Amino acid sequence: MALTLNLQKSQASLQLCLQKAGVTQPPVVDMAFLLDVSGSFEDEHREGITNDLLTRLVPWGLTFDPDKKLDVITFSHSAASVFEVGAVTADNYQGYVGREIVAKVPGWCGGTDYSHALEQALRGFGWLKGAEPGLLGKLFGRKAEVKAKKRSLVVMVTDGENNDHARTRQVLRESQQRGDEVYFLFLGISNQPGQFGFLEAIGDEFDNTGFLAVTNLRHFVAQSDDELNQSLLLPELLTWLKR
């Protein structure tokens, strides 16, 4: 059964949770939801569990994002698999994953790479410039697209380790060195202990990267607003929000 929320109540609960943690005024932060569509995650997508997780983050978009939305990007094993699905809002979140993602996006049921999706989010929020134009574009004086830089929170949801450790580290290291105003929150979904050693390592290594292990996604999305918000608002993320 699809999860529905009283969005106003959930938003008020998040704001109260933030106030208790010392964030008296929620900052303006653009938000992106990066969703792993590798083969091992297929059942959770088809059963609507990942849509329930997306639903629980809609109040975050309403609270932080100036456009009251979450930009959804899917990914699996390569740059070609990264796909900007669209925006999730208070009006369209119900059934979004089944309607827009399941068996529809590039890379569906592929492998797992993180770095290309992270780069796409950084480009979308203006921290990386777009791809260089081709020869014909250069002849006409076109330049790589550069968007306005936006403070941003990127939530990446995955059910397994990636195959591009070195490249992912490079993307995160360069982002931190540039001083990008971005926080990356990785949610690792698995009931297998020790599944996310790499995510634990980068969560410790980089100041703008956090990691939360979710061993039972059904239980996680069924929590109360307060319980869920307290789980997601890691101390490092709260420090970043207070800046």
CSV table of C-alpha atoms in Angstrom, one decimal:
chain,number,residue,atom,x,y,z
A,1,MET,CA,0.0,0.0,0.0
A,2,ALA,CA,1.4,3.4,-1.0
A,3,LEU,CA,2.6,5.6,1.7
A,4,THR,CA,0.8,9.0,2.1
A,5,LEU,CA,1.8,11.8,4.3
A,6,ASN,CA,0.2,14.9,6.0
A,7,LEU,CA,2.9,17.0,4.3
A,8,GLN,CA,2.1,20.1,6.4
A,9,LYS,CA,2.4,18.1,9.7
A,10,SER,CA,5.6,16.4,8.5
A,11,GLN,CA,7.1,19.7,7.4
A,12,ALA,CA,6.3,21.3,10.8
A,13,SER,CA,7.8,18.3,12.6
A,14,LEU,CA,11.1,18.7,10.6
A,15,GLN,CA,11.2,22.4,11.4
A,16,LEU,CA,10.7,21.7,15.1
A,17,CYS,CA,13.4,19.0,15.0
A,18,LEU,CA,15.8,21.5,13.3
A,19,GLN,CA,15.0,24.2,15.9
A,20,LYS,CA,15.8,21.8,18.8
A,21,ALA,CA,19.1,21.0,17.1
A,22,GLY,CA,20.0,24.7,16.9
A,23,VAL,CA,19.0,25.4,13.3
A,24,THR,CA,16.5,28.3,14.1
A,25,GLN,CA,15.9,29.2,10.5
A,26,PRO,CA,16.1,26.5,7.8
A,27,PRO,CA,18.6,27.7,5.2
A,28,VAL,CA,17.8,27.9,1.5
A,29,VAL,CA,19.3,24.7,0.0
A,30,ASP,CA,18.5,23.1,-3.4
A,31,MET,CA,18.0,19.4,-3.1
A,32,ALA,CA,18.7,16.4,-5.3
A,33,PHE,CA,17.7,12.7,-4.8
A,34,LEU,CA,20.1,10.4,-6.6
A,35,LEU,CA,18.6,6.9,-6.9
A,36,ASP,CA,20.5,3.7,-7.7
A,37,VAL,CA,18.7,1.7,-10.4
A,38,SER,CA,21.1,-1.3,-10.5
A,39,GLY,CA,19.7,-4.8,-10.9
A,40,SER,CA,20.0,-5.7,-7.2
A,41,PHE,CA,17.7,-2.9,-6.2
A,42,GLU,CA,14.9,-3.8,-8.7
A,43,ASP,CA,12.5,-5.5,-6.2
A,44,GLU,CA,12.5,-2.5,-3.9
A,45,HIS,CA,11.7,-0.2,-6.8
A,46,ARG,CA,8.9,-2.4,-8.1
A,47,GLU,CA,7.4,-2.9,-4.7
A,48,GLY,CA,7.2,0.8,-4.0
A,49,ILE,CA,9.6,0.9,-1.0
A,50,THR,CA,12.0,3.4,-2.5
A,51,ASN,CA,9.0,5.5,-3.5
A,52,ASP,CA,8.1,5.5,0.2
A,53,LEU,CA,11.6,6.8,1.0
A,54,LEU,CA,11.2,9.5,-1.6
A,55,THR,CA,7.9,10.4,-0.1
A,56,ARG,CA,9.4,10.8,3.4
A,57,LEU,CA,11.9,13.3,1.9
A,58,VAL,CA,9.2,15.5,0.2
A,59,PRO,CA,8.9,17.6,3.4
A,60,TRP,CA,12.6,18.2,3.2
A,61,GLY,CA,12.2,19.7,-0.2
A,62,LEU,CA,9.3,21.8,1.0
A,63,THR,CA,11.4,23.1,3.9
A,64,PHE,CA,14.8,23.7,2.3
A,65,ASP,CA,14.4,24.0,-1.5
A,66,PRO,CA,13.4,27.4,-2.8
A,67,ASP,CA,11.3,25.7,-5.5
A,68,LYS,CA,9.7,23.3,-3.0
A,69,LYS,CA,11.0,20.2,-4.9
A,70,LEU,CA,13.5,17.4,-5.2
A,71,ASP,CA,15.5,17.0,-8.4
A,72,VAL,CA,15.6,13.2,-9.1
A,73,ILE,CA,18.5,11.7,-10.9
A,74,THR,CA,18.9,7.9,-11.5
A,75,PHE,CA,22.1,6.1,-12.1
A,76,SER,CA,23.7,2.6,-12.4
A,77,HIS,CA,27.0,1.6,-14.0
A,78,SER,CA,28.3,4.4,-16.3
A,79,ALA,CA,28.0,8.0,-17.4
A,80,ALA,CA,25.5,6.9,-20.0
A,81,SER,CA,23.2,5.6,-17.3
A,82,VAL,CA,22.8,8.9,-15.5
A,83,PHE,CA,19.4,10.4,-16.1
A,84,GLU,CA,17.6,13.5,-14.9
A,85,VAL,CA,14.1,12.1,-14.3
A,86,GLY,CA,12.5,15.4,-13.2
A,87,ALA,CA,11.3,17.1,-10.1
A,88,VAL,CA,9.3,15.5,-7.2
A,89,THR,CA,6.8,17.9,-5.6
A,90,ALA,CA,3.9,17.8,-3.2
A,91,ASP,CA,1.6,17.2,-6.2
A,92,ASN,CA,3.3,14.3,-8.0
A,93,TYR,CA,5.2,12.2,-5.4
A,94,GLN,CA,2.6,9.4,-5.1
A,95,GLY,CA,3.7,6.5,-7.3
A,96,TYR,CA,6.6,8.5,-8.8
A,97,VAL,CA,9.1,5.7,-8.9
A,98,GLY,CA,6.8,3.2,-10.6
A,99,ARG,CA,5.4,5.8,-13.0
A,100,GLU,CA,8.6,7.5,-14.1
A,101,ILE,CA,11.5,5.2,-13.3
A,102,VAL,CA,10.8,1.4,-13.2
A,103,ALA,CA,12.0,-0.1,-16.5
A,104,LYS,CA,12.0,3.3,-18.1
A,105,VAL,CA,15.3,5.0,-17.3
A,106,PRO,CA,18.7,4.4,-19.0
A,107,GLY,CA,20.8,1.9,-17.2
A,108,TRP,CA,17.9,0.1,-15.6
A,109,CYS,CA,19.1,-3.1,-13.8
A,110,GLY,CA,22.8,-2.3,-14.6
A,111,GLY,CA,25.8,-2.2,-12.2
A,112,THR,CA,26.8,0.5,-9.8
A,113,ASP,CA,29.0,3.5,-10.2
A,114,TYR,CA,28.6,6.6,-8.0
A,115,SER,CA,31.0,9.2,-9.5
A,116,HIS,CA,29.0,10.1,-12.7
A,117,ALA,CA,25.8,10.8,-10.8
A,118,LEU,CA,27.7,12.9,-8.3
A,119,GLU,CA,29.2,14.9,-11.2
A,120,GLN,CA,25.7,15.4,-12.7
A,121,ALA,CA,24.4,16.8,-9.5
A,122,LEU,CA,27.4,19.1,-9.2
A,123,ARG,CA,26.9,20.4,-12.7
A,124,GLY,CA,23.2,20.9,-12.1
A,125,PHE,CA,23.9,23.1,-9.1
A,126,GLY,CA,26.6,25.1,-10.8
A,127,TRP,CA,29.7,23.6,-9.1
A,128,LEU,CA,31.0,22.0,-12.2
A,129,LYS,CA,30.7,23.4,-15.7
A,130,GLY,CA,28.9,21.4,-18.4
A,131,ALA,CA,30.5,19.4,-21.1
A,132,GLU,CA,32.7,21.2,-23.7
A,133,PRO,CA,30.9,21.9,-27.0
A,134,GLY,CA,31.9,19.9,-30.0
A,135,LEU,CA,34.0,21.1,-32.9
A,136,LEU,CA,31.0,22.7,-34.7
A,137,GLY,CA,29.9,24.4,-31.5
A,138,LYS,CA,33.4,25.8,-30.9
A,139,LEU,CA,33.4,27.2,-34.5
A,140,PHE,CA,30.2,29.1,-33.6
A,141,GLY,CA,31.8,30.4,-30.4
A,142,ARG,CA,29.8,28.3,-28.0
A,143,LYS,CA,31.2,27.6,-24.5
A,144,ALA,CA,30.6,25.0,-21.9
A,145,GLU,CA,27.4,25.8,-20.0
A,146,VAL,CA,28.0,27.3,-16.5
A,147,LYS,CA,25.0,27.5,-14.2
A,148,ALA,CA,24.6,29.7,-11.2
A,149,LYS,CA,26.1,28.1,-8.1
A,150,LYS,CA,23.5,27.0,-5.6
A,151,ARG,CA,24.0,25.7,-2.1
A,152,SER,CA,22.8,22.2,-2.2
A,153,LEU,CA,22.1,18.9,-0.4
A,154,VAL,CA,22.5,15.8,-2.4
A,155,VAL,CA,20.9,12.6,-1.0
A,156,MET,CA,22.3,9.5,-2.8
A,157,VAL,CA,20.4,6.2,-2.2
A,158,THR,CA,22.2,2.9,-3.1
A,159,ASP,CA,21.9,-0.8,-2.2
A,160,GLY,CA,25.4,-1.8,-2.9
A,161,GLU,CA,29.1,-1.0,-3.2
A,162,ASN,CA,30.3,0.8,-6.3
A,163,ASN,CA,32.9,-0.2,-8.9
A,164,ASP,CA,34.5,3.2,-9.2
A,165,HIS,CA,36.1,3.8,-5.8
A,166,ALA,CA,39.1,5.9,-7.1
A,167,ARG,CA,37.0,8.1,-9.4
A,168,THR,CA,34.3,8.7,-6.7
A,169,ARG,CA,37.0,9.8,-4.2
A,170,GLN,CA,38.5,12.1,-6.9
A,171,VAL,CA,35.1,13.8,-7.5
A,172,LEU,CA,34.5,14.3,-3.7
A,173,ARG,CA,38.1,15.4,-3.1
A,174,GLU,CA,38.0,18.0,-5.8
A,175,SER,CA,34.6,19.2,-4.6
A,176,GLN,CA,35.9,19.7,-1.1
A,177,GLN,CA,39.1,21.4,-2.4
A,178,ARG,CA,37.0,23.9,-4.4
A,179,GLY,CA,34.9,24.7,-1.4
A,180,ASP,CA,31.7,23.7,-3.1
A,181,GLU,CA,28.7,24.5,-0.8
A,182,VAL,CA,27.3,21.0,-1.2
A,183,TYR,CA,26.7,18.3,1.3
A,184,PHE,CA,26.5,14.6,0.1
A,185,LEU,CA,24.3,12.3,2.3
A,186,PHE,CA,24.7,8.7,1.3
A,187,LEU,CA,22.0,6.2,2.4
A,188,GLY,CA,23.2,2.6,2.1
A,189,ILE,CA,20.2,0.2,2.0
A,190,SER,CA,21.2,-3.4,2.9
A,191,ASN,CA,20.6,-6.0,5.6
A,192,GLN,CA,24.1,-7.4,5.0
A,193,PRO,CA,26.6,-6.3,7.6
A,194,GLY,CA,29.8,-4.7,6.3
A,195,GLN,CA,28.2,-4.0,2.9
A,196,PHE,CA,29.3,-0.3,2.8
A,197,GLY,CA,32.9,-0.1,3.9
A,198,PHE,CA,33.7,2.3,1.1
A,199,LEU,CA,30.8,4.7,2.1
A,200,GLU,CA,31.8,4.5,5.7
A,201,ALA,CA,35.4,5.4,4.7
A,202,ILE,CA,34.5,8.4,2.6
A,203,GLY,CA,32.0,9.6,5.2
A,204,ASP,CA,34.9,9.9,7.6
A,205,GLU,CA,37.4,11.2,5.0
A,206,PHE,CA,35.5,14.2,3.6
A,207,ASP,CA,34.0,17.1,5.6
A,208,ASN,CA,31.0,17.5,3.2
A,209,THR,CA,30.1,13.8,3.1
A,210,GLY,CA,27.9,11.7,5.5
A,211,PHE,CA,26.8,8.1,5.5
A,212,LEU,CA,23.8,6.4,7.1
A,213,ALA,CA,23.3,2.6,7.0
A,214,VAL,CA,19.7,1.5,6.7
A,215,THR,CA,19.3,-2.2,7.4
A,216,ASN,CA,15.5,-2.4,7.1
A,217,LEU,CA,14.1,0.1,4.6
A,218,ARG,CA,10.4,-0.9,5.3
A,219,HIS,CA,11.0,-0.1,9.0
A,220,PHE,CA,12.9,3.0,8.2
A,221,VAL,CA,10.2,4.6,6.1
A,222,ALA,CA,7.5,3.6,8.7
A,223,GLN,CA,9.1,5.6,11.5
A,224,SER,CA,7.5,8.7,13.0
A,225,ASP,CA,8.6,12.0,11.6
A,226,ASP,CA,10.7,12.7,14.6
A,227,GLU,CA,12.5,9.4,14.5
A,228,LEU,CA,13.2,9.6,10.8
A,229,ASN,CA,14.4,13.2,11.0
A,230,GLN,CA,16.7,12.4,13.9
A,231,SER,CA,18.2,9.6,11.9
A,232,LEU,CA,18.9,11.7,8.9
A,233,LEU,CA,20.1,14.8,10.6
A,234,LEU,CA,23.6,13.6,11.3
A,235,PRO,CA,25.8,15.9,13.5
A,236,GLU,CA,28.0,16.8,10.5
A,237,LEU,CA,25.0,17.7,8.4
A,238,LEU,CA,23.5,19.9,11.2
A,239,THR,CA,26.9,21.7,11.4
A,240,TRP,CA,26.7,22.3,7.7
A,241,LEU,CA,23.1,23.6,7.8
A,242,LYS,CA,24.1,26.0,10.6
A,243,ARG,CA,26.8,27.8,8.5
